[in-house]
Amino acid sequence: MKRRGAGPWLRLLAPLLLVLLAQGCVTTTNSTFKADKEAEIASRVKAATDYLGQGNTEKAIVHLKRALELDPNSAPVHDTLAQVFWKSGEYELAQDHFRKAIASDPQFSRARNNYAAFLYERGDTRGAIRELEHVVSDTLYESRGAAFANLGRAYQKVGETAKAEEALSRAVKMDRRQWPAMLELAAINYDRGDHEAAARYYEQFRRQVPRQTPRSLLLGIRLARVAGDRDAEASYSLQLKSMYPDSAEFREFSGNSTER
C-alpha cells in the first residue's frame, strides 16, 4: 500500500507551532532580562546606601545614576537619591526625588517614612503627619512601631495631645524598645499631673535608653522631686551637670535651683 503523505492540516499547523515555540523563547528571555535588571538595580541601591552611610555621596550617585538608566521610574532609586541630596544639603532636589518615589509607587512606605523625616526636619510638621498617616496604615510595614512613635511626636509638636498619646501608646505596644515614645508618654502624663503614670513610663524609658538626653534627665529630676526621692534627684542632677553643662535644660535646672 502506498504511504500517504502529510495532510494539508499538518502543513498549516507547522508554522503555528514554530510561532508558539518562538513566543515561548521570547517570554523566557524577557523574564530573565527583567529579573537580571531588577537584581542589578537592587544591588546598585544597596551599594549607594552603603556609600551614603560612609558619607561618600559621590560614589553613591555613580551607582544611582546607572540604576536610573535601567529604570527611570524606580521608587527605591528615587528614594535613595533623595536621601543623598538631603545629606548634601540640596533640599529642593531631595524633595523632588522623594515626590518622584512616591508618585512611582504610592504604597512604598519606606519612601513615605523617609520623606516624613525630611519634612519634619525642614519644619513642615503637618506634611510629616500626612505622610506618616499613610505609613502607619500599612499593616505590613516592617518599621510600623517606629512610624507610630514619630507620628506621635509630630502630633505633640502641633499641640494635638490626644492624637499624640494614642499614636505613642500604639508604638509602645508594637515595640517595647520604642524608648522615644516612652519618654513622650512620660512627659504627657507629667504635664497633666498624672505623676504615677509618668513615673511608670519614665522607668520603662530609663531601662531601654542607651543614653539619657538633657530633656529626659530634667524630667527625671522633676519626677524624683515629686516622689521625694532625694537620691534619684541628686543622681539625675549630677548627670545633667556633667554630661550637658551647656544645654538649655541645665540652664533651666540651675535657674530653678537658685530660686529654691
Coordinates of N, CA and C in Angstrom, one line a residue, residues 37 41 62-72 77:
K37 N 17.7 42.7 35.5 CA 17.7 44.2 35.6 C 17.3 44.6 37.0
I41 N 19.5 46.7 39.8 CA 19.0 47.9 40.4 C 19.1 47.7 41.9
V62 N 27.1 57.7 41.6 CA 27.5 56.9 40.4 C 26.6 55.6 40.3
H63 N 26.4 54.9 41.4 CA 25.6 53.7 41.3 C 24.1 54.1 41.0
L64 N 23.6 55.2 41.6 CA 22.2 55.5 41.4 C 22.0 56.0 40.0
K65 N 23.0 56.7 39.4 CA 22.8 57.1 38.0 C 22.6 55.9 37.1
R66 N 23.4 54.9 37.3 CA 23.3 53.6 36.5 C 22.0 53.0 36.7
A67 N 21.5 52.9 38.0 CA 20.3 52.3 38.3 C 19.1 53.1 37.7
L68 N 19.2 54.4 37.6 CA 18.2 55.2 37.0 C 18.1 55.0 35.5
E69 N 19.3 54.7 34.9 CA 19.3 54.4 33.5 C 18.6 53.1 33.2
L70 N 18.7 52.2 34.1 CA 18.0 50.9 33.9 C 16.5 51.0 34.1
D71 N 16.1 51.9 35.1 CA 14.6 52.1 35.3 C 14.4 53.5 35.8
P72 N 14.1 54.5 35.0 CA 13.9 55.9 35.4 C 12.8 56.1 36.4
V77 N 15.2 53.8 43.8 CA 16.3 54.6 43.3 C 16.0 56.1 43.7

